[in-house]
Amino acid sequence: MTFRVWFYFLVLTGFVMLFLWMLQITFIGPYYERNRTQSTLNTVTSIEHQLARDNISSAEKEISRLLTQENMCGAVYNERGTRVILVAELPTSCHLDSLSNNAVSEFISMTNRSASSDFSIRFNSDILDQGMYFYGRSTKLADYNYYIFVNTPIELLDSTVYVLKRQFGLVAMVVFSVATFVTFALSRRLSQPIVNITNMAKRLGEGDLDVAFDEREYSEVSALSHTLNYATEEFRKTDELRRDLVANVSHDIKTPLTMIKAYAEMIQDISGDNPEMREKHLKVIVEETNHLERLVNDMLTLSKYESNVFELKETRFNLLQHVQATLNLFQMMPVTFDVKINPNIFVYADEIKMGQVLYNFVNNATRYTGDDPMIQVHAARFGDEVEISVIDKGPGIEPELQDRIWDRYYRIDKNYTRTGGSSGLGLSIVRAICEASGSRYGLESKVGEGSRFYYRLKIDLS
Ligand code: ADP
């Protein structure tokens, strides 16, 4: 890639040099000629104005200045063919001071014959070996005709072109060498980061998740690196999750299954005839089956919510009644609820799905509550939304884990506890529902003091 970019830069430099060459060397002749003829016409017009403004003798000085400045020589004749002004400060290139009377009369009659009262001749000067331009125009001053003739070289001298060519050759050499250097450095600078990214991406593709893309490069590459770093981070998370998933699910399913098998065998071999023992063992089997059922249900619910195929069925309902209906499901738990919700608030949301969010928050609060079994469920208004908080006095969650607990299968305590009934999916279900319905949700927690999980619903004022 470096070489290709380099090559393109050099081709571009070549084109620019070629263009300059054409402009400088090839077109300079015609360009110069056009320029000279145009300035001759302009100068003659200025002379005309000068003559009209001053009388002949006082105009001579200014006319001389005009012509010399333009490297021209000129003469003004009256109707009788008598020269009244001659400016020939550059005698070698001037053909006017040696004009014969015949030639003058011929020029005067050429001017008179012309419809536009002027004429021009282009000829080659033998002395200078150079193209010349001769221009004549008649002008009327106080009822008398005057004839202005101007003569100027219109070709560049060969020596000038030669110098220009040599100079251009030198410039071309310098420009090419500098361009070769600079463009090589530049193309390396442009392509090296991309080559690095490609190599890194290759490693990433081969499964190396420790690659880091350099974000300090120029903006486009930096943006690409940033995106790739983000992708790598996501891959890393997915990979971790996949590993966790295999470990957790197999562990979570295997452990209850082992227990179920062991207790069933115990009933078979030992406690079959002892109703008390049998009851105890059957209770464990039922608990383990419940746990398995919960795990499978959570997995199904989450995959349903995450697949984005579910529809939100939003309706208007009373918030307090809705919260109480959900809390009723926890009647059997050894916790008490302190509910502070204005009974007049109505919200507009999907009641079942939002009920699931509240259920999962309260379910966690009951499981992670500390010595104080009081769980607060409060609602506070924020504009046209109401924020529902579930507050516990449990162990709290460390700040660096507060983002991670919403991930699938993420559990702070990775150990299996039979009574815990933890699947690591409850909060990811909350996240999936809240994100699909556009509800704000979150957590505030301090280790040792407890946690406040919250989500928001739209208030219905109708
Ligand atoms: P689980 O089924 O394990 O509770 P969740 O997704 O609901 O799965 O929660 C993820 C993790 O977040 C839990 O394993 C727990 O460590 C932590 N957690 C959730 N709620 C609370 C809470 N109220 N207090 C302390 N930790 C909590």
Coordinates of C-alpha atoms and ligand atoms in Angstrom, one line a residue:
M1 CA 0.0 0.0 0.0
T2 CA 2.8 2.4 0.9
F3 CA 4.2 2.0 -2.6
R4 CA 0.9 2.5 -4.3
V5 CA 0.2 5.7 -2.4
W6 CA 3.7 6.8 -3.1
F7 CA 3.4 6.0 -6.8
Y8 CA 0.1 8.0 -7.0
F9 CA 1.7 11.0 -5.4
L10 CA 4.6 10.8 -7.8
V11 CA 2.2 10.6 -10.8
L12 CA 0.4 13.6 -9.4
T13 CA 3.7 15.5 -9.1
G14 CA 4.5 14.5 -12.7
F15 CA 1.2 15.8 -13.9
V16 CA 1.7 19.1 -12.1
M17 CA 5.2 19.5 -13.5
L18 CA 3.9 18.7 -17.0
F19 CA 1.2 21.2 -16.6
L20 CA 3.7 23.8 -15.5
W21 CA 6.0 22.9 -18.4
M22 CA 3.2 23.4 -20.9
L23 CA 2.3 26.7 -19.3
Q24 CA 5.9 27.9 -19.0
I25 CA 7.5 26.7 -22.1
T26 CA 5.0 25.6 -24.7
F27 CA 2.3 28.2 -24.1
I28 CA 4.5 31.1 -23.1
G29 CA 5.1 32.1 -26.8
P30 CA 1.4 32.5 -27.9
Y31 CA 0.6 33.8 -24.4
Y32 CA 3.3 36.4 -24.6
E33 CA 2.2 37.4 -28.1
R34 CA -1.4 37.9 -27.2
N35 CA -0.4 39.8 -24.2
R36 CA 1.8 42.1 -26.2
T37 CA -0.8 42.8 -28.9
Q38 CA -3.3 43.5 -26.2
S39 CA -1.1 45.9 -24.3
T40 CA -0.2 47.6 -27.6
L41 CA -3.9 48.3 -28.2
N42 CA -4.2 49.6 -24.6
T43 CA -1.2 51.8 -24.9
V44 CA -2.4 53.3 -28.2
T45 CA -5.8 54.0 -26.5
S46 CA -3.9 55.7 -23.6
I47 CA -1.9 57.8 -26.1
E48 CA -5.1 58.8 -27.8
H49 CA -6.5 60.0 -24.5
Q50 CA -3.3 61.8 -23.7
L51 CA -3.4 63.6 -27.1
A52 CA -7.0 64.5 -26.6
R53 CA -6.2 66.0 -23.2
D54 CA -3.0 67.9 -23.8
N55 CA -1.6 69.7 -26.9
I56 CA 0.9 67.7 -28.9
S57 CA 4.1 69.2 -27.5
S58 CA 3.1 68.7 -23.8
A59 CA 1.7 65.2 -24.4
E60 CA 5.0 64.0 -25.7
K61 CA 6.6 63.4 -22.3
E62 CA 3.7 61.3 -21.0
I63 CA 3.5 59.4 -24.3
S64 CA 7.2 58.7 -24.0
R65 CA 6.8 57.4 -20.5
L66 CA 3.9 55.1 -21.6
L67 CA 5.8 53.6 -24.5
T68 CA 9.1 53.1 -22.7
Q69 CA 7.4 51.5 -19.8
E70 CA 5.9 48.9 -22.2
N71 CA 9.1 48.4 -24.2
M72 CA 7.5 49.9 -27.3
C73 CA 8.4 52.7 -29.7
G74 CA 5.9 54.9 -31.3
A75 CA 5.4 57.9 -33.5
V76 CA 2.5 60.3 -34.2
Y77 CA 2.0 61.7 -37.7
N78 CA -0.3 64.4 -38.9
E79 CA -2.5 64.3 -42.0
R80 CA 0.3 65.5 -44.3
G81 CA 2.6 62.7 -43.2
T82 CA 4.8 64.8 -41.0
R83 CA 6.0 63.2 -37.9
V84 CA 5.1 65.2 -34.8
I85 CA 6.2 62.9 -32.1
L86 CA 8.8 60.1 -32.0
V87 CA 9.6 57.9 -29.1
A88 CA 12.3 55.5 -29.9
E89 CA 14.3 55.0 -26.8
L90 CA 15.0 51.4 -27.7
P91 CA 16.4 52.0 -31.2
T92 CA 17.4 48.5 -32.0
S93 CA 13.9 47.2 -31.8
C94 CA 12.3 50.2 -33.4
H95 CA 11.4 50.4 -37.0
L96 CA 9.8 53.8 -36.8
D97 CA 12.7 56.2 -36.9
S98 CA 13.9 54.9 -40.2
L99 CA 10.5 54.8 -42.0
S100 CA 10.6 56.2 -45.6
N101 CA 8.0 58.8 -46.6
N102 CA 6.5 56.2 -48.9
A103 CA 6.1 53.8 -46.2
V104 CA 4.5 56.4 -44.0
S105 CA 2.0 57.4 -46.7
E106 CA 1.3 53.7 -47.3
F107 CA 0.5 53.2 -43.6
I108 CA -1.6 56.3 -43.5
S109 CA -3.7 55.1 -46.4
M110 CA -4.0 51.6 -44.9
T111 CA -5.4 53.3 -41.8
N112 CA -7.8 55.4 -43.8
R113 CA -8.9 52.4 -45.8
S114 CA -9.7 50.3 -42.7
A115 CA -13.3 50.5 -41.5
S116 CA -12.1 50.5 -37.9
S117 CA -9.5 53.1 -38.6
D118 CA -6.6 50.9 -37.6
F119 CA -4.4 48.2 -38.9
S120 CA -1.7 45.8 -37.7
I121 CA 1.1 43.9 -39.3
R122 CA 3.2 41.1 -37.9
F123 CA 6.6 40.7 -39.4
N124 CA 10.1 39.4 -38.6
S125 CA 12.9 41.7 -37.7
D126 CA 16.1 40.7 -39.4
I127 CA 18.2 42.6 -37.0
L128 CA 16.7 41.0 -33.9
D129 CA 15.7 37.8 -35.5
Q130 CA 12.4 38.2 -33.6
G131 CA 8.7 38.6 -34.4
M132 CA 7.5 42.2 -34.4
Y133 CA 4.1 43.8 -34.2
F134 CA 3.3 47.0 -35.9
Y135 CA 0.1 48.8 -35.2
G136 CA -1.5 52.0 -36.5
R137 CA -4.6 53.9 -35.7
S138 CA -6.0 57.2 -36.7
T139 CA -7.5 59.7 -34.2
K140 CA -9.2 63.0 -34.7
L141 CA -8.0 66.0 -32.8
A142 CA -9.6 69.4 -33.4
D143 CA -10.8 68.4 -36.8
Y144 CA -7.4 67.1 -37.9
N145 CA -6.5 63.5 -38.3
Y146 CA -3.5 62.2 -36.5
Y147 CA -1.9 58.8 -37.0
I148 CA -0.4 56.8 -34.1
F149 CA 2.0 54.1 -35.0
V150 CA 3.5 51.7 -32.5
N151 CA 6.1 49.0 -32.9
T152 CA 7.0 46.3 -30.4
P153 CA 8.7 42.9 -30.3
I154 CA 6.2 40.2 -29.7
E155 CA 8.3 37.1 -29.4
L156 CA 10.5 36.0 -26.6
L157 CA 14.1 35.8 -27.4
D158 CA 15.3 32.2 -27.8
S159 CA 17.8 32.9 -25.1
T160 CA 15.0 33.7 -22.7
V161 CA 13.2 30.5 -23.6
Y162 CA 16.5 28.6 -23.2
V163 CA 17.1 30.1 -19.7
L164 CA 13.5 29.3 -18.8
K165 CA 13.9 25.7 -20.0
R166 CA 17.2 25.2 -18.0
Q167 CA 15.7 26.8 -15.0
F168 CA 12.6 24.5 -15.3
G169 CA 14.8 21.5 -15.7
L170 CA 16.5 22.4 -12.4
V171 CA 13.3 23.1 -10.7
A172 CA 11.8 19.8 -11.9
M173 CA 14.8 17.9 -10.5
V174 CA 14.6 19.6 -7.2
V175 CA 10.8 19.2 -7.0
F176 CA 11.0 15.5 -8.0
S177 CA 13.7 14.7 -5.5
V178 CA 11.9 16.5 -2.7
A179 CA 8.5 15.0 -3.8
T180 CA 10.0 11.5 -3.8
F181 CA 11.2 11.9 -0.3
V182 CA 8.2 13.8 1.1
T183 CA 5.6 11.6 -0.6
F184 CA 7.4 8.4 0.5
A185 CA 7.4 9.7 4.1
L186 CA 3.8 10.8 3.8
S187 CA 2.6 7.6 2.2
R188 CA 4.3 5.6 4.9
R189 CA 2.7 7.9 7.5
L190 CA -0.7 7.3 5.9
S191 CA -0.5 3.6 5.3
Q192 CA 1.5 2.3 8.2
P193 CA -1.4 2.7 10.7
I194 CA -3.7 0.9 8.3
V195 CA -1.2 -1.9 7.9
N196 CA -0.9 -2.1 11.7
I197 CA -4.7 -2.2 12.0
T198 CA -4.9 -4.9 9.4
N199 CA -2.3 -7.1 11.2
M200 CA -4.1 -6.6 14.5
A201 CA -7.5 -7.3 12.9
K202 CA -6.0 -10.5 11.5
R203 CA -4.8 -11.5 15.0
L204 CA -8.3 -10.7 16.3
G205 CA -9.8 -12.8 13.6
E206 CA -7.6 -15.7 14.8
G207 CA -9.1 -15.4 18.2
D208 CA -6.4 -13.2 20.0
L209 CA -8.6 -11.0 22.2
D210 CA -5.7 -9.2 23.8
V211 CA -5.0 -7.0 20.7
A212 CA -5.2 -3.2 21.2
F213 CA -5.7 -0.8 18.3
D214 CA -3.7 2.4 18.5
E215 CA -6.1 5.3 18.7
R216 CA -3.5 8.1 18.6
E217 CA -3.3 8.2 14.8
Y218 CA -5.0 10.8 12.5
S219 CA -8.7 11.1 12.9
E220 CA -10.1 8.6 10.4
V221 CA -7.7 5.8 11.5
S222 CA -8.3 6.8 15.1
A223 CA -12.1 6.5 14.6
L224 CA -11.6 3.1 13.0
S225 CA -9.3 2.0 15.8
H226 CA -11.8 3.2 18.3
T227 CA -14.5 1.1 16.7
L228 CA -12.3 -1.9 16.5
N229 CA -11.3 -1.5 20.1
Y230 CA -14.9 -1.3 21.0
A231 CA -15.6 -4.5 18.9
T232 CA -12.7 -6.2 20.6
E233 CA -14.1 -5.3 24.0
E234 CA -17.5 -6.6 23.0
F235 CA -15.9 -9.8 21.7
R236 CA -14.0 -10.1 25.0
K237 CA -17.3 -9.7 26.9
T238 CA -19.1 -12.2 24.7
D239 CA -16.3 -14.6 25.1
E240 CA -16.3 -14.3 28.8
L241 CA -20.0 -14.6 28.8
R242 CA -19.9 -17.7 26.6
R243 CA -17.4 -19.3 29.0
D244 CA -19.5 -18.2 32.0
L245 CA -22.6 -19.5 30.3
V246 CA -21.1 -22.9 29.7
A247 CA -19.7 -23.0 33.2
N248 CA -22.8 -21.6 34.9
V249 CA -25.5 -23.4 33.0
S250 CA -23.7 -26.7 33.1
H251 CA -23.0 -26.2 36.8
D252 CA -26.5 -24.9 37.6
I253 CA -28.1 -27.7 35.9
K254 CA -25.7 -30.4 37.0
T255 CA -25.8 -29.5 40.7
P256 CA -29.6 -29.7 41.2
L257 CA -29.7 -32.8 39.0
T258 CA -27.0 -34.5 41.1
M259 CA -29.0 -33.5 44.2
I260 CA -32.2 -34.8 42.8
K261 CA -30.6 -38.0 41.8
A262 CA -28.9 -38.4 45.2
Y263 CA -32.1 -37.7 47.2
A264 CA -34.2 -39.9 45.0
E265 CA -31.8 -42.8 45.6
M266 CA -31.8 -42.1 49.3
I267 CA -35.6 -42.4 49.3
Q268 CA -35.3 -45.6 47.3
D269 CA -32.7 -47.1 49.5
I270 CA -33.1 -45.6 53.0
S271 CA -36.0 -43.4 53.7
G272 CA -38.7 -45.0 51.6
D273 CA -40.4 -46.4 54.7
N274 CA -39.7 -43.5 57.0
P275 CA -42.4 -40.9 56.3
E276 CA -40.5 -38.1 58.1
M277 CA -37.2 -38.7 56.3
R278 CA -38.9 -39.2 53.0
E279 CA -40.8 -35.9 53.4
K280 CA -37.5 -34.1 54.1
H281 CA -35.8 -35.7 51.1
L282 CA -38.8 -35.1 48.8
K283 CA -38.7 -31.4 49.9
V284 CA -35.2 -31.1 48.7
I285 CA -36.1 -32.7 45.4
V286 CA -39.0 -30.3 44.9
E287 CA -36.8 -27.3 45.8
E288 CA -34.2 -28.4 43.3
T289 CA -36.8 -29.0 40.6
N290 CA -38.1 -25.5 41.3
H291 CA -34.7 -24.1 40.9
L292 CA -34.2 -25.9 37.6
E293 CA -37.6 -24.7 36.5
R294 CA -36.7 -21.1 37.3
L295 CA -33.5 -21.3 35.5
V296 CA -35.1 -22.7 32.4
N297 CA -37.9 -20.2 32.6
D298 CA -35.5 -17.2 33.0
M299 CA -33.5 -18.4 30.0
L300 CA -36.6 -18.6 27.9
T301 CA -37.9 -15.3 29.1
L302 CA -34.6 -13.6 28.4
S303 CA -34.2 -15.1 25.0
K304 CA -37.8 -14.0 24.1
Y305 CA -37.1 -10.4 25.3
E306 CA -33.7 -10.2 23.7
S307 CA -34.9 -11.4 20.4
N308 CA -36.9 -8.1 20.0
V309 CA -39.9 -9.9 18.6
F310 CA -42.2 -9.1 21.5
E311 CA -44.8 -6.4 21.3
L312 CA -45.4 -3.8 23.9
K313 CA -49.1 -3.8 24.9
E314 CA -49.3 -0.4 26.7
T315 CA -52.4 0.4 28.8
R316 CA -53.3 2.9 31.5
F317 CA -53.3 1.5 35.0
N318 CA -53.1 2.6 38.6
L319 CA -49.5 2.4 39.9
L320 CA -50.2 1.6 43.5
Q321 CA -52.6 -1.2 42.7
H322 CA -50.1 -2.6 40.2
V323 CA -47.2 -2.5 42.8
Q324 CA -49.4 -4.1 45.5
A325 CA -50.4 -6.9 43.1
T326 CA -46.7 -7.7 42.5
L327 CA -45.8 -7.5 46.2
N328 CA -48.6 -9.9 47.0
L329 CA -46.6 -12.6 45.3
F330 CA -44.0 -12.3 48.1
Q331 CA -46.5 -12.8 50.9
M332 CA -44.7 -15.9 52.0
M333 CA -41.3 -14.3 52.2
P334 CA -39.9 -13.3 55.6
V335 CA -39.7 -9.6 54.6
T336 CA -41.9 -6.6 55.1
F337 CA -42.6 -3.9 52.6
D338 CA -42.8 -0.2 53.2
V339 CA -44.8 1.2 50.2
K340 CA -45.0 4.9 49.6
I341 CA -46.9 5.6 46.4
N342 CA -49.5 8.2 45.7
P343 CA -52.7 6.3 45.1
N344 CA -53.8 8.7 42.4
I345 CA -50.9 8.1 40.0
F346 CA -51.9 6.4 36.7
V347 CA -49.2 5.3 34.3
Y348 CA -49.2 4.2 30.7
A349 CA -47.0 1.1 30.1
D350 CA -47.0 -2.6 29.4
E351 CA -48.4 -3.8 32.7
I352 CA -47.2 -7.4 32.5
K353 CA -43.6 -6.6 31.4
M354 CA -43.2 -3.7 33.9
G355 CA -44.6 -6.1 36.5
Q356 CA -41.8 -8.4 35.7
V357 CA -39.2 -5.6 36.1
L358 CA -40.6 -4.8 39.6
Y359 CA -40.9 -8.5 40.4
N360 CA -37.2 -9.1 39.6
F361 CA -36.1 -6.0 41.6
V362 CA -38.2 -7.1 44.6
N363 CA -37.1 -10.7 44.2
N364 CA -33.4 -9.7 44.4
A365 CA -34.1 -7.4 47.3
T366 CA -35.7 -10.2 49.3
R367 CA -32.8 -12.5 48.5
Y368 CA -30.0 -10.0 49.1
T369 CA -31.6 -8.2 52.1
G370 CA -29.4 -8.1 55.1
D371 CA -30.5 -8.3 58.8
D372 CA -33.1 -5.7 58.2
P373 CA -35.9 -7.4 56.3
M374 CA -37.6 -4.1 55.4
I375 CA -37.8 -3.4 51.7
Q376 CA -39.0 0.1 50.7
V377 CA -40.9 0.6 47.5
H378 CA -41.3 4.3 46.8
A379 CA -42.4 6.4 43.8
A380 CA -41.3 9.9 43.0
R381 CA -42.4 12.1 40.2
F382 CA -40.0 13.5 37.6
G383 CA -41.8 15.7 35.1
D384 CA -44.1 13.5 33.2
E385 CA -42.5 10.3 34.5
V386 CA -42.6 8.5 37.8
E387 CA -39.6 6.8 39.3
I388 CA -40.2 3.6 41.2
S389 CA -37.5 2.6 43.6
V390 CA -36.9 -0.7 45.4
I391 CA -34.6 -0.1 48.3
D392 CA -33.0 -2.8 50.5
K393 CA -30.6 -2.6 53.4
G394 CA -28.5 -5.5 52.0
P395 CA -24.8 -5.8 51.4
G396 CA -24.7 -3.3 48.5
I397 CA -22.8 -3.7 45.3
E398 CA -19.2 -2.4 44.6
P399 CA -19.1 0.5 42.2
E400 CA -17.0 -1.4 39.6
L401 CA -19.5 -4.2 39.5
Q402 CA -22.6 -2.0 39.2
D403 CA -22.4 -2.0 35.4
R404 CA -21.7 -5.7 35.1
I405 CA -24.6 -7.1 37.1
W406 CA -27.0 -6.3 34.2
D407 CA -25.0 -8.7 32.0
R408 CA -26.4 -12.2 31.3
Y409 CA -25.4 -14.9 33.7
Y410 CA -23.4 -12.4 35.8
R411 CA -23.5 -13.2 39.5
I412 CA -21.3 -11.6 42.1
D413 CA -21.2 -14.7 44.1
K414 CA -20.4 -17.5 41.7
N415 CA -21.0 -20.3 44.1
Y416 CA -24.0 -22.4 43.8
T417 CA -26.4 -22.1 46.7
R418 CA -29.4 -24.4 46.8
T419 CA -31.7 -21.9 48.5
G420 CA -30.4 -18.9 46.6
G421 CA -32.3 -19.7 43.5
S422 CA -30.0 -17.5 41.5
S423 CA -29.7 -17.7 37.8
G424 CA -27.8 -14.5 37.0
L425 CA -30.6 -13.6 34.5
G426 CA -33.0 -11.5 36.5
L427 CA -31.4 -8.1 35.9
S428 CA -30.6 -8.9 32.2
I429 CA -34.4 -9.5 31.8
V430 CA -35.0 -6.1 33.4
R431 CA -32.5 -4.5 31.1
A432 CA -34.0 -6.1 28.0
I433 CA -37.6 -5.0 28.9
C434 CA -36.6 -1.4 29.9
E435 CA -34.5 -0.9 26.8
A436 CA -37.3 -2.2 24.6
S437 CA -39.8 0.1 26.2
G438 CA -37.5 3.1 26.4
S439 CA -37.7 3.3 30.2
R440 CA -34.8 4.7 32.3
Y441 CA -33.5 2.2 34.8
G442 CA -30.5 2.0 37.1
L443 CA -29.0 1.4 40.4
E444 CA -27.5 3.3 43.3
S445 CA -25.6 1.3 45.9
K446 CA -23.1 1.6 48.7
V447 CA -21.3 -1.4 50.0
G448 CA -22.5 -2.2 53.5
E449 CA -25.5 0.2 53.3
G450 CA -27.8 -1.3 50.7
S451 CA -29.0 -0.7 47.2
R452 CA -31.7 1.3 45.4
F453 CA -32.8 -0.2 42.0
Y454 CA -35.1 2.1 40.1
Y455 CA -37.0 2.3 36.8
R456 CA -39.3 5.0 35.3
L457 CA -42.8 4.9 33.8
K458 CA -44.7 7.4 31.8
I459 CA -47.5 9.1 33.9
D460 CA -50.9 9.2 32.2
L461 CA -52.7 12.4 33.1
S462 CA -55.9 11.8 31.2
Ligands
ADP1 P1 -29.5 -13.5 40.2 O1 -30.5 -14.5 39.7 O2 -28.2 -14.0 40.4 O3 -30.0 -12.6 41.3 P2 -29.6 -11.1 38.7 O4 -29.3 -10.7 37.3 O5 -30.9 -10.7 39.3 O6 -29.3 -12.6 38.9 O7 -28.5 -10.3 39.6 C1 -27.1 -10.3 39.3 C2 -26.3 -10.2 40.5 O8 -26.4 -8.9 41.0 C3 -26.6 -11.1 41.6 O9 -26.0 -12.3 41.5 C4 -26.2 -10.3 42.8 O10 -24.9 -10.6 43.1 C5 -26.3 -8.9 42.4 N1 -27.5 -8.3 43.0 C6 -28.7 -8.1 42.4 N2 -29.6 -7.5 43.2 C7 -28.9 -7.2 44.3 C8 -29.2 -6.5 45.6 N3 -30.4 -6.0 45.8 N4 -28.3 -6.4 46.5 C9 -27.0 -6.9 46.3 N5 -26.7 -7.5 45.2 C10 -27.6 -7.7 44.2

